PDB file of C-alpha atoms in Angstrom:
ATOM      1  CA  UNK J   1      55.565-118.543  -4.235  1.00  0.00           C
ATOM      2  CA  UNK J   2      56.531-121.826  -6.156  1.00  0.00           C
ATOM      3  CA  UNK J   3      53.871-124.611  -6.995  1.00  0.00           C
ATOM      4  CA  UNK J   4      55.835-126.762  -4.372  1.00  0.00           C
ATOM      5  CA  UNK J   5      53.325-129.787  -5.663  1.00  0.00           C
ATOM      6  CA  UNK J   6      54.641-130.620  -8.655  1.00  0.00           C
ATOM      7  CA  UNK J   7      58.967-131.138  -7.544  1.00  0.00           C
ATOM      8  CA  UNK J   8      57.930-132.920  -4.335  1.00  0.00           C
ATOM      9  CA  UNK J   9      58.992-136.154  -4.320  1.00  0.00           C
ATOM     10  CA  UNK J  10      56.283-139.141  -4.758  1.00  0.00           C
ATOM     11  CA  UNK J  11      56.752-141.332  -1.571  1.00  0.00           C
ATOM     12  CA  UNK J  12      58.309-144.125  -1.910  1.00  0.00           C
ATOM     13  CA  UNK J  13      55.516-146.886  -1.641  1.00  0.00           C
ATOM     14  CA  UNK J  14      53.636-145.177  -3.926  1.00  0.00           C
ATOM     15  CA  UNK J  15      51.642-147.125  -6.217  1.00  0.00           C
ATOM     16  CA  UNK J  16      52.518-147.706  -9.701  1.00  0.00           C
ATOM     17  CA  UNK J  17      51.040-145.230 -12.058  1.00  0.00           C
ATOM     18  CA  UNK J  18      48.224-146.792 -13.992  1.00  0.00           C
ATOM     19  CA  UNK J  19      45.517-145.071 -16.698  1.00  0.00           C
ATOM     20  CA  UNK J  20      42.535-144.929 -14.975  1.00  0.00           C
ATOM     21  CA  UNK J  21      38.587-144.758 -16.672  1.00  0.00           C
ATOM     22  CA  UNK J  22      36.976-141.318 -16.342  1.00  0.00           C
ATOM     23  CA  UNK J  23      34.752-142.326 -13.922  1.00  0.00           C
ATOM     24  CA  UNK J  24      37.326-144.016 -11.490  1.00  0.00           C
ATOM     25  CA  UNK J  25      39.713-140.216 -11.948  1.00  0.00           C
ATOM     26  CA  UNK J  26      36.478-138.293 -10.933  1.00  0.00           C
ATOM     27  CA  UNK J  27      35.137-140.520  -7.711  1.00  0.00           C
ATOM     28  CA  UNK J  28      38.903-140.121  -6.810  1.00  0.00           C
ATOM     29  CA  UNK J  29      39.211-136.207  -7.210  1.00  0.00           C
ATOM     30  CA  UNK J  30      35.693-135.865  -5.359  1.00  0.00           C
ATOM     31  CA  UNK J  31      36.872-138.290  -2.475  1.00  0.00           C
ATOM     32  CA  UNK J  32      40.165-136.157  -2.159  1.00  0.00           C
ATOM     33  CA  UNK J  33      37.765-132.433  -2.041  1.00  0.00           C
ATOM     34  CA  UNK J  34      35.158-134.058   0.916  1.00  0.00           C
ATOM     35  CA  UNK J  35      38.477-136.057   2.738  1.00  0.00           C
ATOM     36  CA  UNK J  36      39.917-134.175   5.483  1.00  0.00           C
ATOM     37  CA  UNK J  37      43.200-133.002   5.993  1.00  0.00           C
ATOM     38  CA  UNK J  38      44.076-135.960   8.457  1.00  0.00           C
ATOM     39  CA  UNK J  39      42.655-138.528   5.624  1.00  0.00           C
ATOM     40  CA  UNK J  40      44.517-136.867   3.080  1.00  0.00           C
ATOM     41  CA  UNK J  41      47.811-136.884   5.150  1.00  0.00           C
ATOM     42  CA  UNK J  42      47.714-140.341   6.116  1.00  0.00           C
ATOM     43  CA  UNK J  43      46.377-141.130   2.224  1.00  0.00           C
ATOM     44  CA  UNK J  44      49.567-139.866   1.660  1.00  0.00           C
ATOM     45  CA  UNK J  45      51.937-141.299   3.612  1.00  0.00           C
ATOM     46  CA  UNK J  46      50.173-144.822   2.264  1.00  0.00           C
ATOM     47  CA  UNK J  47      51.197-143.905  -1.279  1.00  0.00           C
ATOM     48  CA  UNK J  48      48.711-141.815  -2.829  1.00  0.00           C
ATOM     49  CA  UNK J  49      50.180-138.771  -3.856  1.00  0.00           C
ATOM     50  CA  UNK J  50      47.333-136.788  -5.325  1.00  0.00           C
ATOM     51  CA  UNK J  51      46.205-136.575  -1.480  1.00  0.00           C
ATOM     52  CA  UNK J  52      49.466-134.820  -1.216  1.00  0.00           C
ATOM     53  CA  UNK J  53      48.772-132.322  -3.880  1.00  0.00           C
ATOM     54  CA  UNK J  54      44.913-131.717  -2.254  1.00  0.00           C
ATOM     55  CA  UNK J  55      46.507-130.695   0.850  1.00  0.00           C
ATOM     56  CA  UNK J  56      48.849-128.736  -0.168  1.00  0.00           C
ATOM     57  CA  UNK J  57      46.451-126.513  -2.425  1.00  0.00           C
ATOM     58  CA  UNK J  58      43.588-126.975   0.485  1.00  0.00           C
ATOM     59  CA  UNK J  59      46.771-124.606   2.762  1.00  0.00           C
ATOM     60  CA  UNK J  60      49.550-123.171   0.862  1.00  0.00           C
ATOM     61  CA  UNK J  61      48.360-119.324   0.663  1.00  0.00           C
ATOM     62  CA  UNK J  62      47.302-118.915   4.043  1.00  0.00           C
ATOM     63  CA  UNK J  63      50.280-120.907   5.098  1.00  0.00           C
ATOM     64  CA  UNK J  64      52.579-118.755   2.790  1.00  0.00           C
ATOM     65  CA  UNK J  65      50.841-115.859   3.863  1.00  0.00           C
ATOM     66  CA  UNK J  66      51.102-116.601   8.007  1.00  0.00           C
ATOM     67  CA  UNK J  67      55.037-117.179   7.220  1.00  0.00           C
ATOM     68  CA  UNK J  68      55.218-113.592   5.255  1.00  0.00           C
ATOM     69  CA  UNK J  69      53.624-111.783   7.244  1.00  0.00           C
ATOM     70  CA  UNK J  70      55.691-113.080  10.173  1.00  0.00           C
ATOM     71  CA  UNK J  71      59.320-112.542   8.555  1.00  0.00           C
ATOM     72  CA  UNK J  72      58.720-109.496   6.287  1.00  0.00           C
ATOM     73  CA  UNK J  73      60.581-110.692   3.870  1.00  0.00           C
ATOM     74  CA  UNK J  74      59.377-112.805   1.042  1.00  0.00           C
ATOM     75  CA  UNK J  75      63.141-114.211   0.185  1.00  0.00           C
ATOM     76  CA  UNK J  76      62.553-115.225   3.742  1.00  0.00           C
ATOM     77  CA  UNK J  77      58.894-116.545   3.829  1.00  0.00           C
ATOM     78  CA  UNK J  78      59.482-118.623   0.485  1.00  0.00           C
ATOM     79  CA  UNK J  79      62.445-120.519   1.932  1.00  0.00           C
ATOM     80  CA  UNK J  80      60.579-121.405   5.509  1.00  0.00           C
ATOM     81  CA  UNK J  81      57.689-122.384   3.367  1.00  0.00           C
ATOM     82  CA  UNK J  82      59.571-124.517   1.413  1.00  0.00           C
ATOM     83  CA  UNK J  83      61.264-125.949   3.844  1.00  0.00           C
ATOM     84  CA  UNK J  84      57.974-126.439   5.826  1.00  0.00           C
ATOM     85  CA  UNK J  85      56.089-128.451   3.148  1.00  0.00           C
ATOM     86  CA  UNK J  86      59.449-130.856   3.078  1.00  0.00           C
ATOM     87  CA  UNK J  87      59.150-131.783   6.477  1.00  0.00           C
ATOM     88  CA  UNK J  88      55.535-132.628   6.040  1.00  0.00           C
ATOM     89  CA  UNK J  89      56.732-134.958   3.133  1.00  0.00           C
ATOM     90  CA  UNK J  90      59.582-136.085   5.138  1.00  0.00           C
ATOM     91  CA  UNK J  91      56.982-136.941   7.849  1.00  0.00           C
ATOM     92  CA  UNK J  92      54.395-138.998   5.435  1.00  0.00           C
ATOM     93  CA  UNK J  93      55.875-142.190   6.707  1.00  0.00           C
ATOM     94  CA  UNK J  94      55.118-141.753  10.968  1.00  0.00           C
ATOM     95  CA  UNK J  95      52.423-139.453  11.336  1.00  0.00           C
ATOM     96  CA  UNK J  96      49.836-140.162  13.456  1.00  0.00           C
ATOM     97  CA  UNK J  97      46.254-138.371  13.805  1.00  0.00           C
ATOM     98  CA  UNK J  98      47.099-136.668  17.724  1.00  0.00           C
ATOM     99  CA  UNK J  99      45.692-133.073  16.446  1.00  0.00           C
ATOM    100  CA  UNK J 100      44.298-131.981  13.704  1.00  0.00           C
ATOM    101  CA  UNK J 101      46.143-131.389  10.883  1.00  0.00           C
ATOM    102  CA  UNK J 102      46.133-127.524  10.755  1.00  0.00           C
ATOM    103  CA  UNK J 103      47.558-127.734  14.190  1.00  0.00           C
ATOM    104  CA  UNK J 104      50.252-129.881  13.088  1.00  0.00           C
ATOM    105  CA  UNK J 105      51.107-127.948  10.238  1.00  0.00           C
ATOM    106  CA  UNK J 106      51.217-124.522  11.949  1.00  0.00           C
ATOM    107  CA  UNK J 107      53.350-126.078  14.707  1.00  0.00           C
ATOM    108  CA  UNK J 108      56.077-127.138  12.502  1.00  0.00           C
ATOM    109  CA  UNK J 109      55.604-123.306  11.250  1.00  0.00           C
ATOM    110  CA  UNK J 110      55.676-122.048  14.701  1.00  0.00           C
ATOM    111  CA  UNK J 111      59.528-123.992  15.266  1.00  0.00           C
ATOM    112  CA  UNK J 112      60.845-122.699  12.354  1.00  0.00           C
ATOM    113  CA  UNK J 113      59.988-119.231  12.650  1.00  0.00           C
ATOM    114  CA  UNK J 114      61.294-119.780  16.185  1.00  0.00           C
ATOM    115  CA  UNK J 115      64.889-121.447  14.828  1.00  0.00           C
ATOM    116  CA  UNK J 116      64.737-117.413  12.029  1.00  0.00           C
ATOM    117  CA  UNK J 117      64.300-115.636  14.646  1.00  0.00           C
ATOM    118  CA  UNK J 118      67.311-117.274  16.804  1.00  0.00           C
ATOM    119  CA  UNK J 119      69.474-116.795  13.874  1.00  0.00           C
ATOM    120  CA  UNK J 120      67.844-113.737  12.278  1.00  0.00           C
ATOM    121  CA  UNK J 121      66.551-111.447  15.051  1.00  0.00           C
ATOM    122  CA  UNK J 122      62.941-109.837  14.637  1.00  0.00           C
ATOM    123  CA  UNK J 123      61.652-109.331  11.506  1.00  0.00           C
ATOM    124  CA  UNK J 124      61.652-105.577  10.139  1.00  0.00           C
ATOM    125  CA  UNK J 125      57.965-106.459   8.676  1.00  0.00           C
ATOM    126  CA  UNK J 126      56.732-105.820   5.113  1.00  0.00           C
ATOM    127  CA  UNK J 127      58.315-103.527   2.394  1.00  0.00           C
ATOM    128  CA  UNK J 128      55.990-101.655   0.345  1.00  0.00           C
ATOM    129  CA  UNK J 129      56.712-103.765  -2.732  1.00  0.00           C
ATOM    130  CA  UNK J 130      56.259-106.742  -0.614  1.00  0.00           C
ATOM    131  CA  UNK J 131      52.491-105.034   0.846  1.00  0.00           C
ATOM    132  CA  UNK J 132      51.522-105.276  -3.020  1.00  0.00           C
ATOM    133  CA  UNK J 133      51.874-109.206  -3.329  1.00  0.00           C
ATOM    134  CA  UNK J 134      49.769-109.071   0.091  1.00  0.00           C
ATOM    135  CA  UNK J 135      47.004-106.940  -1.678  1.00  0.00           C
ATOM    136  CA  UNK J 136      47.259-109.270  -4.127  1.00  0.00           C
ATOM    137  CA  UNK J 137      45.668-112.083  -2.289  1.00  0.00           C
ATOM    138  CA  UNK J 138      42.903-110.379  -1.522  1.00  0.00           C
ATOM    139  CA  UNK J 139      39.901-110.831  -4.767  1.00  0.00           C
ATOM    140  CA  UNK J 140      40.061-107.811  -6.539  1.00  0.00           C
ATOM    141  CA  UNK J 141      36.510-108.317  -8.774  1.00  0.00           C
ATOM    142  CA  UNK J 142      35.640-105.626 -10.595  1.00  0.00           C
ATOM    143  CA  UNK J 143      36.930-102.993  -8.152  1.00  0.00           C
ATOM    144  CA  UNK J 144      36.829 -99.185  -9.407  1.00  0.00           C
ATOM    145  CA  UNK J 145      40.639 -97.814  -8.826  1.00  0.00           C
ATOM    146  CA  UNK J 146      39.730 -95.119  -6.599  1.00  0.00           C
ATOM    147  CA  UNK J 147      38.167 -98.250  -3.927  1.00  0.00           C
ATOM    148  CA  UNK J 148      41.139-100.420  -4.752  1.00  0.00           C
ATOM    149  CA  UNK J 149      43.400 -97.361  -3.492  1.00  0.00           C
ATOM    150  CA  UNK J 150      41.406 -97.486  -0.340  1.00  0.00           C
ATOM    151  CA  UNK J 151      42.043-101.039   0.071  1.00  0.00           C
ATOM    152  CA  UNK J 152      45.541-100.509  -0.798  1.00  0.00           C
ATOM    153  CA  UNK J 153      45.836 -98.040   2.097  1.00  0.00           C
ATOM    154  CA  UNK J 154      44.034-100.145   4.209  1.00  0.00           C
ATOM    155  CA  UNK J 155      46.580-102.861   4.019  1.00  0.00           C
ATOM    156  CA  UNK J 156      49.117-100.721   4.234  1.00  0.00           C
ATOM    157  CA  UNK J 157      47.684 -99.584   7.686  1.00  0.00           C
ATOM    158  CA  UNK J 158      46.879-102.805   8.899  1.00  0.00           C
ATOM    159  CA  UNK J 159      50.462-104.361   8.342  1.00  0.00           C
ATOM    160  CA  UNK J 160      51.866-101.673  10.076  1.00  0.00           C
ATOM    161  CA  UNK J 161      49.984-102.249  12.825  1.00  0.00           C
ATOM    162  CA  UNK J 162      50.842-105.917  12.531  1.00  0.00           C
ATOM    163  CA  UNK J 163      54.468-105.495  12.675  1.00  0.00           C
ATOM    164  CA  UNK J 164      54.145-102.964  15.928  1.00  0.00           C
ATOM    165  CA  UNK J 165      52.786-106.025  17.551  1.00  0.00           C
ATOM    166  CA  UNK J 166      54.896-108.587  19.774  1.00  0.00           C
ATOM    167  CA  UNK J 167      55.882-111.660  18.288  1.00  0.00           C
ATOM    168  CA  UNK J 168      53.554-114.213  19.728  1.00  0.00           C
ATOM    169  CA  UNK J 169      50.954-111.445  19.901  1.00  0.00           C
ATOM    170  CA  UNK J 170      51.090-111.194  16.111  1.00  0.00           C
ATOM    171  CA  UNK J 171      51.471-114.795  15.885  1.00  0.00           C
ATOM    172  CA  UNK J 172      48.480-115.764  17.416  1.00  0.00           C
ATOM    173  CA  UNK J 173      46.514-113.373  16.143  1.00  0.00           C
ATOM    174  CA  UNK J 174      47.466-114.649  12.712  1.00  0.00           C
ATOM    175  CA  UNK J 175      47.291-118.366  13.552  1.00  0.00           C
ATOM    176  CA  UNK J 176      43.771-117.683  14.204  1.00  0.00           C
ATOM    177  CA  UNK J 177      42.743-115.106  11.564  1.00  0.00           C
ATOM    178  CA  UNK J 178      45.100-116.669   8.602  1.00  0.00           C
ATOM    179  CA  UNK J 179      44.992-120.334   9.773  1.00  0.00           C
ATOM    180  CA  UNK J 180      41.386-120.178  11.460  1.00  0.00           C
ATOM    181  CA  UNK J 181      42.134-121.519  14.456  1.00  0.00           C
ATOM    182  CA  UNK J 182      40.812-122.018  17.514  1.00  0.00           C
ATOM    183  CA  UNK J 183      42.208-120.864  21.287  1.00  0.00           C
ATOM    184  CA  UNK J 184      42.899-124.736  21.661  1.00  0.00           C
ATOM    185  CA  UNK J 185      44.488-124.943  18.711  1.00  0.00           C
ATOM    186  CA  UNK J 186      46.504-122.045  18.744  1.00  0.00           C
ATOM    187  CA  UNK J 187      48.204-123.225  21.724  1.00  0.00           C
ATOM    188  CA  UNK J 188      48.197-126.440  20.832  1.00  0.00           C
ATOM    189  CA  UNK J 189      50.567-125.395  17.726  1.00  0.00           C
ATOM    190  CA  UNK J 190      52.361-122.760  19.745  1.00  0.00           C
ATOM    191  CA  UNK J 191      53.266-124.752  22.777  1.00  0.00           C
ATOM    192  CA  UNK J 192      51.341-122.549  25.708  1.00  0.00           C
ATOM    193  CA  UNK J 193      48.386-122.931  27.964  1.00  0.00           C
ATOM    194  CA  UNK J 194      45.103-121.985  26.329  1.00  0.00           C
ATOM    195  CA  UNK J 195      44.979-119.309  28.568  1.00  0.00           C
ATOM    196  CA  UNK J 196      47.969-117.608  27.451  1.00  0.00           C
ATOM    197  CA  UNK J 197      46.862-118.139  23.748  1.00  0.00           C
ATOM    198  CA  UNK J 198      43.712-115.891  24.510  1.00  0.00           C
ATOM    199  CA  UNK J 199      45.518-113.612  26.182  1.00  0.00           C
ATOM    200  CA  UNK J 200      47.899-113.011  23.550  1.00  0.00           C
ATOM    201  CA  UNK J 201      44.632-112.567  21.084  1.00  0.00           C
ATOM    202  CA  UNK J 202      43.250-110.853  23.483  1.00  0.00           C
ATOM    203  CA  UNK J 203      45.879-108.409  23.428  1.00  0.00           C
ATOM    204  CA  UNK J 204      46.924-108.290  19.988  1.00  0.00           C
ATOM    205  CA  UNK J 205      43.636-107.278  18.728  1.00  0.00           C
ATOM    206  CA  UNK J 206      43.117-104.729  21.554  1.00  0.00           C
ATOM    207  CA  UNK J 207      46.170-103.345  20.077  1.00  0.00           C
ATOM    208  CA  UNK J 208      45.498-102.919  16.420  1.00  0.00           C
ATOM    209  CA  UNK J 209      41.923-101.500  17.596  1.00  0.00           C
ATOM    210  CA  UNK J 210      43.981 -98.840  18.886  1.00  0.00           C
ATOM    211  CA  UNK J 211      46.359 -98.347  16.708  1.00  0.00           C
ATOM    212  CA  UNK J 212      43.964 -98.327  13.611  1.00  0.00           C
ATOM    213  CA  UNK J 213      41.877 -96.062  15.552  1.00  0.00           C
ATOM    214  CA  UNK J 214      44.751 -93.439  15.821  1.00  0.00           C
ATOM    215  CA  UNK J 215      45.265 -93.717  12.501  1.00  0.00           C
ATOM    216  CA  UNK J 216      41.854 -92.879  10.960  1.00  0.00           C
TER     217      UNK J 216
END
């Protein structure tokens, strides 16, 4: 996955770039960490493009990692996820606070993986090689090989159960697990009734209880 951040362009109205004293760099930086992702966004589209770069940091691995584990391909993921953060830049001009951000984001995610699989068909899910870069996410510490084997395995097991899942059952199960969602939001960004959102959670975990349960 590219550092998207730093080939985006600066918006337009962006301020003129200007040294600033220690002290005036740091208040910035801390007001960007304790800002929230609608701040940042509209920060953004105001000029300010190191409230670009926090929000993009704050979500581009689970982000990357919702669109991966959706396509199961990461020629695939890379190009939706670039293409994603573009239309967030390409947006920095008329957004409007209606949601929150995450829900905003994730529903420009949801389209696009809607317009791949109109063109593509359904994903064949994750290649072993690509399972590694997934194991990779996870913090590895000062794990002993024979435990990191297990939590290879693990993975291995639980992405296989992923991709036996439905579409939107995976999706929202995802949404809520990758993105941290809630029910409202994960129908918010998916376009369905809250009720059918649980449901689909609902069923998706029921499913990989049961599937990871035949396979222990």
């Amino acid at each position: 996955m590219s550092d998207l951040a730093s080939v985006l362009p600066v918006p337009p109205r962006a301020l003129p770039v200007r040294h600033r004293r220690p002290a005036e760099a740091l208040h910035l930086r801390r007001m960007r960490r304790e800002a929230s992702d609608e701040e940042l966004m509209l920060r953004y589209g105001k000029g300010d493009a190191g409230a670009f770069e926090a929000l993009y940091r704050r979500h581009r691995l689970p982000l990357y990692r919702f669109l991966l584990r959706q396509v199961g391909s990461a020629e695939s993921a890379e190009e939706l996820f670039q293409d994603l953060w573009m239309r967030v830049v390409n947006s920095r001009g008329r957004y409007e606070v209606r949601a929150k951000f995450t829900s905003w984001v994730y529903a420009i995610a949801h389209n696009r993986l809607m317009d791949f699989y109109r063109a593509n068909g359904r994903a064949s899910f994750l290649s072993h090689e690509e399972s590694e870069s997934v194991l990779e996410d996870l913090p590895a510490g000062e794990i002993a090989a024979d435990l990191r084997l297990d939590r290879k395995r693990a993975v291995e097991r639980l992405l296989a159960a992923l991709g036996e899942l439905p579409d939107a059952q995976r999706e929202a199960f995802l949404l809520q697990h990758e993105g941290e969602m809630s029910i409202e939001e994960i129908a918010a960004a998916t376009g369905v009734s809250p009720e059918t959102a649980k449901s689909r959670l609902r069923y998706a975990v029921a499913k990989l209880r049961a599937s990871l349960g035949k396979k222990s």
